[in-house]
PDB file of C-alpha atoms in Angstrom:
ATOM      1  CA  MET A   1       1.768 -11.664  -0.117  1.00  0.00           C
ATOM      2  CA  ALA A   2       0.128 -12.509  -3.439  1.00  0.00           C
ATOM      3  CA  HIS A   3       0.212  -8.855  -4.931  1.00  0.00           C
ATOM      4  CA  THR A   4       2.425  -5.907  -4.800  1.00  0.00           C
ATOM      5  CA  GLY A   5       1.199  -2.467  -5.824  1.00  0.00           C
ATOM      6  CA  LYS A   6       1.468   1.093  -4.815  1.00  0.00           C
ATOM      7  CA  ILE A   7      -0.524   3.760  -2.891  1.00  0.00           C
ATOM      8  CA  LYS A   8      -2.065   5.941  -5.191  1.00  0.00           C
ATOM      9  CA  SER A   9      -4.214   8.108  -2.672  1.00  0.00           C
ATOM     10  CA  TYR A  10      -5.504   7.706   1.134  1.00  0.00           C
ATOM     11  CA  ASP A  11      -7.808   9.826   2.717  1.00  0.00           C
ATOM     12  CA  THR A  12      -7.026   9.959   6.898  1.00  0.00           C
ATOM     13  CA  ALA A  13     -10.938  11.493   7.511  1.00  0.00           C
ATOM     14  CA  LYS A  14     -12.106   8.805   5.410  1.00  0.00           C
ATOM     15  CA  GLY A  15      -9.418   5.908   6.493  1.00  0.00           C
ATOM     16  CA  SER A  16      -9.644   4.454   3.282  1.00  0.00           C
ATOM     17  CA  GLY A  17      -7.927   4.629  -0.141  1.00  0.00           C
ATOM     18  CA  MET A  18      -7.037   3.059  -3.243  1.00  0.00           C
ATOM     19  CA  ILE A  19      -3.887   0.911  -4.159  1.00  0.00           C
ATOM     20  CA  THR A  20      -2.904   0.339  -8.087  1.00  0.00           C
ATOM     21  CA  PRO A  21      -0.918  -2.867  -8.640  1.00  0.00           C
ATOM     22  CA  GLU A  22       2.189  -3.548 -10.009  1.00  0.00           C
ATOM     23  CA  LYS A  23       1.331  -5.727 -12.348  1.00  0.00           C
ATOM     24  CA  GLY A  24      -1.732  -3.581 -13.979  1.00  0.00           C
ATOM     25  CA  GLY A  25      -5.470  -2.877 -13.576  1.00  0.00           C
ATOM     26  CA  ASP A  26      -7.992  -1.293 -11.677  1.00  0.00           C
ATOM     27  CA  ALA A  27      -7.064   0.359  -8.414  1.00  0.00           C
ATOM     28  CA  LEU A  28      -8.193  -1.531  -5.578  1.00  0.00           C
ATOM     29  CA  PRO A  29     -10.068   0.152  -2.742  1.00  0.00           C
ATOM     30  CA  PHE A  30      -8.685  -0.897   0.911  1.00  0.00           C
ATOM     31  CA  ASN A  31      -9.992   0.636   4.834  1.00  0.00           C
ATOM     32  CA  LYS A  32      -7.444   1.356   7.143  1.00  0.00           C
ATOM     33  CA  SER A  33      -8.538  -1.942   9.299  1.00  0.00           C
ATOM     34  CA  ASP A  34      -6.650  -3.565   6.058  1.00  0.00           C
ATOM     35  CA  LEU A  35      -3.336  -1.998   6.845  1.00  0.00           C
ATOM     36  CA  GLN A  36      -1.018  -4.310   9.207  1.00  0.00           C
ATOM     37  CA  GLN A  37       1.028  -1.471  10.064  1.00  0.00           C
ATOM     38  CA  GLN A  38      -2.013   0.512  12.164  1.00  0.00           C
ATOM     39  CA  GLY A  39       0.100   3.329  13.041  1.00  0.00           C
ATOM     40  CA  GLN A  40       1.308   4.788   9.555  1.00  0.00           C
ATOM     41  CA  GLU A  41      -0.658   6.666   7.363  1.00  0.00           C
ATOM     42  CA  PRO A  42       0.097   5.197   4.023  1.00  0.00           C
ATOM     43  CA  ARG A  43       1.497   8.028   0.921  1.00  0.00           C
ATOM     44  CA  ALA A  44       1.294   8.142  -2.704  1.00  0.00           C
ATOM     45  CA  GLY A  45       3.693   6.364  -4.145  1.00  0.00           C
ATOM     46  CA  GLN A  46       4.379   3.838  -1.359  1.00  0.00           C
ATOM     47  CA  ALA A  47       5.103   0.137  -2.486  1.00  0.00           C
ATOM     48  CA  TYR A  48       2.678  -2.376  -0.230  1.00  0.00           C
ATOM     49  CA  ALA A  49       2.548  -6.114  -0.771  1.00  0.00           C
ATOM     50  CA  TYR A  50      -1.465  -7.162  -0.283  1.00  0.00           C
ATOM     51  CA  GLU A  51      -4.224  -9.757  -0.785  1.00  0.00           C
ATOM     52  CA  THR A  52      -7.155  -9.446  -2.478  1.00  0.00           C
ATOM     53  CA  ARG A  53     -10.800 -10.394  -1.128  1.00  0.00           C
ATOM     54  CA  GLU A  54     -14.261 -10.080  -2.530  1.00  0.00           C
ATOM     55  CA  VAL A  55     -16.753  -8.190  -1.358  1.00  0.00           C
ATOM     56  CA  ASN A  56     -20.468  -6.938  -1.965  1.00  0.00           C
ATOM     57  CA  GLY A  57     -21.034  -9.228  -5.049  1.00  0.00           C
ATOM     58  CA  GLY A  58     -17.917  -9.953  -5.939  1.00  0.00           C
ATOM     59  CA  LYS A  59     -15.938  -6.310  -6.397  1.00  0.00           C
ATOM     60  CA  VAL A  60     -12.068  -6.480  -5.054  1.00  0.00           C
ATOM     61  CA  HIS A  61     -10.780  -5.066  -2.568  1.00  0.00           C
ATOM     62  CA  ALA A  62      -6.920  -5.237  -0.937  1.00  0.00           C
ATOM     63  CA  THR A  63      -6.435  -6.468   2.291  1.00  0.00           C
ATOM     64  CA  SER A  64      -3.793  -6.947   4.822  1.00  0.00           C
ATOM     65  CA  LEU A  65      -1.320  -4.555   3.102  1.00  0.00           C
ATOM     66  CA  GLN A  66       2.403  -4.787   4.437  1.00  0.00           C
ATOM     67  CA  MET A  67       4.771  -1.564   3.289  1.00  0.00           C
ATOM     68  CA  GLU A  68       7.693  -3.351   1.780  1.00  0.00           C
ATOM     69  CA  GLN A  69      10.948  -2.571   2.858  1.00  0.00           C
ATOM     70  CA  GLY A  70      13.231  -0.245   0.833  1.00  0.00           C
ATOM     71  CA  LYS A  71      10.445  -0.010  -1.561  1.00  0.00           C
ATOM     72  CA  SER A  72       9.000   2.924  -0.198  1.00  0.00           C
ATOM     73  CA  PRO A  73      10.166   6.096  -1.789  1.00  0.00           C
ATOM     74  CA  GLU A  74      11.702   7.636   1.576  1.00  0.00           C
ATOM     75  CA  GLY A  75      13.383   3.989   1.725  1.00  0.00           C
ATOM     76  CA  GLN A  76      14.906   4.449  -1.603  1.00  0.00           C
ATOM     77  CA  LYS A  77      16.351   7.866  -0.306  1.00  0.00           C
ATOM     78  CA  ASP A  78      18.256   6.172   3.021  1.00  0.00           C
ATOM     79  CA  GLN A  79      19.254   3.522   0.551  1.00  0.00           C
ATOM     80  CA  ALA A  80      21.113   6.287  -1.945  1.00  0.00           C
ATOM     81  CA  ARG A  81      22.473   7.699   1.534  1.00  0.00           C
ATOM     82  CA  LYS A  82      24.308   4.875   2.633  1.00  0.00           C
ATOM     83  CA  GLN A  83      25.425   3.876  -0.983  1.00  0.00           C
ATOM     84  CA  GLN A  84      26.916   7.396  -1.195  1.00  0.00           C
ATOM     85  CA  GLY A  85      28.768   7.113   2.386  1.00  0.00           C
TER      86      GLY A  85
END
C-alpha cells in the first residue's frame, strides 16, 4: 500500500467515509466498495493503508483500504493487555 491514514468518519447509511492521510493533507473520500474487509465497518481513529485514484476531473479518492494490524485503537488495547500479562 502506498499511503496510510486514520478514518476521520464513516456513514454506514451512505456507505462512504473520509480518511485523513498520516503525512498530512486534506481528508480523502472513500466508499464501502473500496474496503478490502467488506464485513467490517470502519470506525473513527482506525488506521488503514490505502491507494489513491483520480475521479471526476482529478479529485483524489482513497481506494483499496486495508486495516493495519495493531494500529487500530482496539489492537493497541489488546497489545497492552498481552504485555500486562
